[in-house]
Coordinates of C-alpha atoms and ligand atoms in Angstrom, one line a residue:
M1438 CA -16.3 10.2 29.8
S1439 CA -18.5 8.1 32.0
K1440 CA -16.5 5.7 34.1
D1441 CA -18.8 2.8 33.3
I1442 CA -18.1 2.7 29.5
Q1443 CA -15.8 -0.3 29.0
V1444 CA -14.3 -1.4 25.7
D1445 CA -12.7 -4.8 26.3
S1446 CA -11.1 -6.4 23.2
T1447 CA -10.5 -9.5 25.2
S1448 CA -14.2 -10.1 25.6
E1449 CA -15.9 -13.1 24.1
F1450 CA -17.2 -11.1 21.1
F1451 CA -13.7 -10.2 20.0
R1452 CA -12.0 -13.4 21.1
A1453 CA -14.4 -15.6 19.3
R1454 CA -12.6 -15.3 15.9
E1455 CA -9.0 -16.1 15.1
Q1456 CA -7.1 -15.7 11.9
E1457 CA -8.3 -18.0 9.1
F1458 CA -6.3 -18.6 5.9
G1459 CA -7.9 -21.9 4.8
D1460 CA -6.1 -24.9 3.2
N1461 CA -3.9 -22.9 0.9
P1462 CA -2.7 -19.8 2.6
I1463 CA -0.6 -18.5 -0.2
A1464 CA -3.7 -18.4 -2.4
V1465 CA -5.2 -15.8 -0.2
R1466 CA -4.7 -12.6 -2.1
E1467 CA -7.8 -10.5 -1.5
S1468 CA -8.2 -6.9 -0.3
D1469 CA -11.1 -7.9 1.9
H1470 CA -9.1 -10.5 3.8
Y1471 CA -7.5 -8.0 6.2
A1472 CA -10.8 -8.1 8.2
Q1473 CA -10.0 -11.7 9.0
E1474 CA -6.4 -11.1 9.8
Y1475 CA -6.7 -8.4 12.4
V1476 CA -8.8 -10.4 14.8
G1477 CA -8.2 -12.3 18.1
G1478 CA -4.7 -12.9 19.3
I1479 CA -2.8 -10.7 16.9
V1480 CA -4.9 -7.7 18.0
D1481 CA -4.0 -8.4 21.6
K1482 CA -0.3 -8.9 20.6
W1483 CA 0.0 -6.0 18.2
D1484 CA 1.4 -3.6 20.7
D1485 CA 4.1 -6.1 21.7
L1486 CA 4.9 -6.2 18.0
I1487 CA 5.2 -2.5 17.5
D1488 CA 6.7 -1.5 20.9
W1489 CA 5.4 2.1 21.2
P1490 CA 8.4 3.7 23.0
R1491 CA 10.8 2.2 20.5
R1492 CA 8.7 3.3 17.6
A1493 CA 8.3 6.8 19.0
E1494 CA 12.1 7.0 19.3
G1495 CA 12.6 5.7 15.8
E1496 CA 10.1 8.2 14.2
G1497 CA 11.1 11.2 16.3
R1498 CA 9.2 14.3 15.2
F1499 CA 9.1 13.3 11.5
F1500 CA 5.3 13.1 11.1
V1501 CA 4.5 16.0 13.4
D1502 CA 7.0 18.2 11.7
Q1503 CA 5.7 17.3 8.2
L1504 CA 2.2 18.2 9.3
K1505 CA 3.1 21.3 11.2
A1506 CA 5.2 22.6 8.3
R1507 CA 2.0 22.5 6.2
G1508 CA -0.1 24.2 8.9
A1509 CA -2.3 21.0 9.2
Q1510 CA -4.9 21.0 12.0
R1511 CA -7.4 18.4 11.1
V1512 CA -5.9 15.0 10.4
L1513 CA -7.5 11.7 9.4
D1514 CA -5.6 8.6 10.6
A1515 CA -7.0 6.3 8.0
A1516 CA -5.3 3.1 9.3
T1517 CA -5.5 3.7 13.0
G1518 CA -4.7 0.1 14.0
T1519 CA -4.2 0.2 17.8
G1520 CA -3.9 4.0 17.8
F1521 CA -0.2 4.7 17.9
H1522 CA -0.3 7.7 15.5
S1523 CA -3.7 8.9 16.6
V1524 CA -2.4 9.2 20.2
Q1525 CA 0.9 10.8 19.1
L1526 CA -1.1 13.4 17.0
A1527 CA -3.6 14.0 19.8
E1528 CA -0.6 14.6 22.2
A1529 CA 0.8 17.1 19.7
G1530 CA -2.5 19.0 19.6
F1531 CA -3.9 17.9 16.2
D1532 CA -7.7 17.4 15.8
T1533 CA -7.6 13.8 14.8
V1534 CA -10.3 11.4 13.4
S1535 CA -9.3 7.7 13.7
A1536 CA -10.6 5.3 11.0
D1537 CA -10.0 1.7 10.4
G1538 CA -11.8 -1.3 8.8
S1539 CA -11.2 -3.6 11.8
P1540 CA -13.5 -3.1 14.7
Q1541 CA -11.1 -5.1 16.9
M1542 CA -8.2 -2.8 16.2
L1543 CA -10.5 0.3 16.8
A1544 CA -11.5 -1.1 20.2
K1545 CA -7.9 -1.5 21.2
A1546 CA -7.1 2.0 19.9
F1547 CA -9.9 3.4 22.0
R1548 CA -8.5 1.8 25.1
N1549 CA -5.0 2.9 24.2
G1550 CA -6.1 6.5 23.8
L1551 CA -7.6 6.5 27.3
A1552 CA -4.5 4.8 28.8
N1553 CA -2.0 7.0 27.1
G1554 CA -2.9 10.6 28.1
G1555 CA -6.7 10.2 28.6
H1556 CA -7.5 10.9 24.9
L1557 CA -11.0 10.1 23.8
L1558 CA -10.3 9.1 20.2
Q1559 CA -12.9 9.9 17.6
L1560 CA -13.3 6.5 16.0
V1561 CA -14.9 5.7 12.6
H1562 CA -15.3 2.2 11.3
A1563 CA -14.6 2.6 7.6
D1564 CA -13.0 0.8 4.7
W1565 CA -10.8 3.0 2.6
R1566 CA -12.5 2.0 -0.7
T1567 CA -15.8 3.4 0.5
L1568 CA -14.3 6.0 3.0
K1569 CA -16.6 8.9 2.2
G1570 CA -19.7 6.9 3.1
D1571 CA -18.5 6.9 6.7
V1572 CA -16.0 9.7 7.2
H1573 CA -17.4 13.2 6.9
G1574 CA -15.9 16.6 6.4
E1575 CA -12.6 17.7 5.0
F1576 CA -9.1 17.2 6.3
D1577 CA -5.8 19.0 6.1
A1578 CA -4.0 15.7 6.1
V1579 CA -4.6 12.0 5.7
I1580 CA -2.1 9.5 7.1
C1581 CA -2.0 5.8 6.2
L1582 CA 1.0 4.4 8.1
G1583 CA 2.5 1.2 9.4
N1584 CA 2.7 -0.5 6.0
S1585 CA -1.1 -0.6 5.8
F1586 CA -1.7 0.2 2.1
T1587 CA 0.0 -3.2 1.3
H1588 CA -3.3 -4.9 2.3
L1589 CA -4.9 -3.9 -1.0
F1590 CA -4.4 -6.7 -3.6
S1591 CA -5.9 -5.2 -6.8
E1592 CA -4.9 -2.1 -8.6
H1593 CA -8.6 -1.2 -8.9
D1594 CA -8.8 -1.2 -5.0
R1595 CA -5.6 0.8 -4.7
R1596 CA -6.8 3.5 -7.1
K1597 CA -10.2 3.7 -5.4
A1598 CA -8.6 4.0 -1.9
L1599 CA -6.2 6.7 -3.1
A1600 CA -9.1 8.6 -4.8
E1601 CA -11.1 8.5 -1.5
F1602 CA -8.1 9.8 0.4
Y1603 CA -7.6 12.5 -2.2
S1604 CA -11.3 13.6 -2.1
V1605 CA -11.5 14.0 1.7
L1606 CA -8.4 16.4 1.6
K1607 CA -8.8 20.1 1.4
H1608 CA -7.5 21.7 -1.9
D1609 CA -4.0 22.0 -0.4
G1610 CA -4.0 18.9 1.8
V1611 CA -1.3 16.3 2.1
L1612 CA -1.4 12.5 2.2
I1613 CA 1.4 10.7 4.1
L1614 CA 1.5 7.0 3.2
D1615 CA 4.3 4.5 4.0
Q1616 CA 5.3 1.1 2.9
R1617 CA 7.9 -1.5 3.6
N1618 CA 10.8 -1.6 1.1
Y1619 CA 9.5 -4.5 -0.9
D1620 CA 11.8 -3.7 -3.9
A1621 CA 14.7 -5.0 -1.8
L1622 CA 12.8 -8.1 -0.8
L1623 CA 11.6 -8.9 -4.4
D1624 CA 15.0 -8.2 -5.9
G1625 CA 16.8 -10.4 -3.3
T1626 CA 18.9 -7.6 -1.9
S1627 CA 17.3 -8.0 1.5
T1628 CA 16.0 -11.0 3.4
G1629 CA 13.1 -8.9 4.6
K1630 CA 13.8 -10.2 8.1
S1631 CA 13.0 -7.4 10.3
S1632 CA 15.2 -4.8 11.3
Y1633 CA 11.6 -3.5 10.9
Y1634 CA 12.1 -0.2 12.7
Y1635 CA 9.2 -0.5 15.1
C1636 CA 9.4 -4.1 16.1
G1637 CA 9.5 -5.1 19.8
D1638 CA 12.0 -7.6 21.2
E1639 CA 9.4 -10.3 21.9
V1640 CA 8.6 -10.9 18.3
D1641 CA 10.3 -12.4 15.3
A1642 CA 8.9 -11.2 11.9
V1643 CA 10.1 -13.1 8.8
P1644 CA 8.8 -13.5 5.3
D1645 CA 7.2 -16.9 5.0
H1646 CA 6.5 -16.7 1.2
V1647 CA 7.4 -14.1 -1.3
D1648 CA 6.5 -13.7 -5.0
E1649 CA 5.6 -10.7 -7.2
G1650 CA 2.0 -10.9 -6.0
L1651 CA 2.3 -11.9 -2.3
A1652 CA 4.5 -11.2 0.7
R1653 CA 3.3 -13.5 3.5
Y1654 CA 4.9 -12.6 6.8
K1655 CA 5.0 -14.8 9.9
Y1656 CA 5.1 -13.2 13.4
T1657 CA 6.3 -15.5 16.2
F1658 CA 6.0 -14.2 19.7
D1659 CA 8.0 -15.2 22.8
D1660 CA 5.1 -17.2 24.2
G1661 CA 5.0 -19.3 21.0
G1662 CA 2.0 -17.5 19.5
E1663 CA 2.2 -17.5 15.6
Y1664 CA 0.3 -15.1 13.4
F1665 CA 0.5 -14.3 9.7
L1666 CA -0.3 -11.3 7.4
N1667 CA -0.8 -11.7 3.7
M1668 CA 0.3 -8.5 1.9
Y1669 CA 0.8 -7.3 -1.6
P1670 CA 4.5 -6.3 -2.2
L1671 CA 4.3 -2.8 -3.5
R1672 CA 7.2 -1.5 -5.5
R1673 CA 8.2 2.1 -4.5
D1674 CA 7.9 3.7 -8.0
Y1675 CA 4.6 1.9 -8.7
V1676 CA 3.1 3.6 -5.6
R1677 CA 4.6 7.0 -6.6
G1678 CA 3.0 6.5 -10.1
L1679 CA -0.4 5.7 -8.6
L1680 CA -0.2 8.8 -6.4
R1681 CA 0.5 10.9 -9.4
D1682 CA -2.3 9.3 -11.4
V1683 CA -5.0 10.1 -8.9
G1684 CA -3.9 13.8 -8.9
F1685 CA -1.3 14.4 -6.3
Q1686 CA 1.0 17.1 -7.7
K1687 CA 4.2 16.8 -5.7
I1688 CA 5.4 13.5 -4.2
D1689 CA 8.5 13.4 -2.0
T1690 CA 9.6 9.9 -0.9
Y1691 CA 11.8 9.5 2.2
G1692 CA 13.7 6.4 3.2
D1693 CA 13.5 5.7 6.9
F1694 CA 12.6 9.3 7.7
Q1695 CA 15.6 10.6 5.8
E1696 CA 15.4 12.7 2.6
K1697 CA 18.3 10.7 1.0
A1698 CA 18.8 7.1 1.7
G1699 CA 22.3 6.4 3.2
D1700 CA 24.5 3.4 2.4
H1701 CA 21.8 0.9 3.4
A1702 CA 18.5 0.2 1.6
P1703 CA 15.8 1.6 3.9
D1704 CA 13.4 -0.6 5.7
F1705 CA 10.6 1.8 4.9
Y1706 CA 9.6 4.4 2.3
I1707 CA 7.4 7.3 3.3
H1708 CA 5.6 9.1 0.5
V1709 CA 4.5 12.7 1.3
A1710 CA 2.0 13.6 -1.5
E1711 CA 0.7 17.1 -1.9
K1712 CA -2.6 18.0 -3.5
S1713 CA -2.0 21.8 -4.2
Y1714 CA -2.2 22.5 -7.9
L1715 CA 1.1 23.1 -9.6
A1716 CA 0.6 24.9 -13.0
E1717 CA 4.1 24.1 -14.1
L1718 CA 3.3 20.4 -14.3
A1719 CA 0.8 21.0 -17.1
D1720 CA 1.9 19.8 -20.5
Ligands
SAM2428 N1 -1.3 2.3 11.3 C1 -1.3 1.3 12.4 C2 0.2 1.1 12.8 O1 1.1 1.6 12.2 O2 0.4 0.5 13.9 C3 -1.9 -0.1 11.9 C4 -1.1 -0.8 10.9 S1 -1.8 -2.4 10.5 C5 -0.4 -3.0 9.6 C6 -2.9 -2.1 9.1 C7 -4.2 -1.6 9.5 O3 -4.9 -1.3 8.3 C8 -5.1 -2.6 10.2 O4 -5.6 -2.0 11.4 C9 -6.2 -2.9 9.2 O5 -7.5 -3.2 9.8 C10 -6.2 -1.7 8.4 N2 -6.7 -1.9 7.0 C11 -6.3 -2.8 6.1 N3 -7.0 -2.7 5.0 C12 -8.0 -1.8 5.2 C13 -9.0 -1.3 4.4 N4 -9.2 -1.7 3.1 N5 -9.8 -0.3 4.9 C14 -9.6 0.1 6.2 N6 -8.6 -0.3 7.0 C15 -7.8 -1.3 6.5

């Protein structure tokens, strides 16, 4: 790569905008709003929030092993964010395409790729609901991780996004999609205060408002910076049902990277959805 290419997410262009929720933040329940949430300060801070070494330790080889067990080579990271999984996969030798709907997150991912092993990430600016307009070719696997799918607020959008993921997969491809355990939050069996497995020490993440249609989280950083994300609280079995409806044949759901949840309700669920046709499922 030429040394004079610079991607600086702290530049005026990226700094000009900050999060905007208007006068009534809990009324903001729109799938398009993510583009106004991953801007400015939270993009700069995101890697303090997710603490890469701690996250790598928490996840271990889970995703790499899932992908290798299926012989995956070409992987689409559909929610690249700042590039954590794209870099992990590049390090593990996968041919990875890194997509996201936020240009600011992609710019940070690009810099992180270079800084962590000199990887020149293949970036695509794409919204999941119109993915095939921007992402070309077929993939052995699609990953959508870090509680990203929660940003879609209507069932119509969720079904369309999953249909797009399904259609870029080869006939025997796999989708790996995770979500926070919102059942525990909605049912009052968890405060939702993070033992969020990938949180850094310099951030406090707490639910600011929760109802059946919104989980609004507040992230407070050591330096006093405060940011919010408005998310749709997905129930685990609802997501499994959607995956089945769009055509995935076999869906295994793991709790915090374990096949069986232990005594504690998991922080996260990870759905591993396979496309390969299973004749025995026919009526
Ligand atoms: N996967 C990364 C991680 O684990 O650190 C990023 C997770 S971040 C919570 C969610 C990402 O999903 C953001 O980068 C956001 O821009 C992206 N995103 C949300 N809705 C999207 C959509 N409809 N299309 C494309 N990207 C979207």
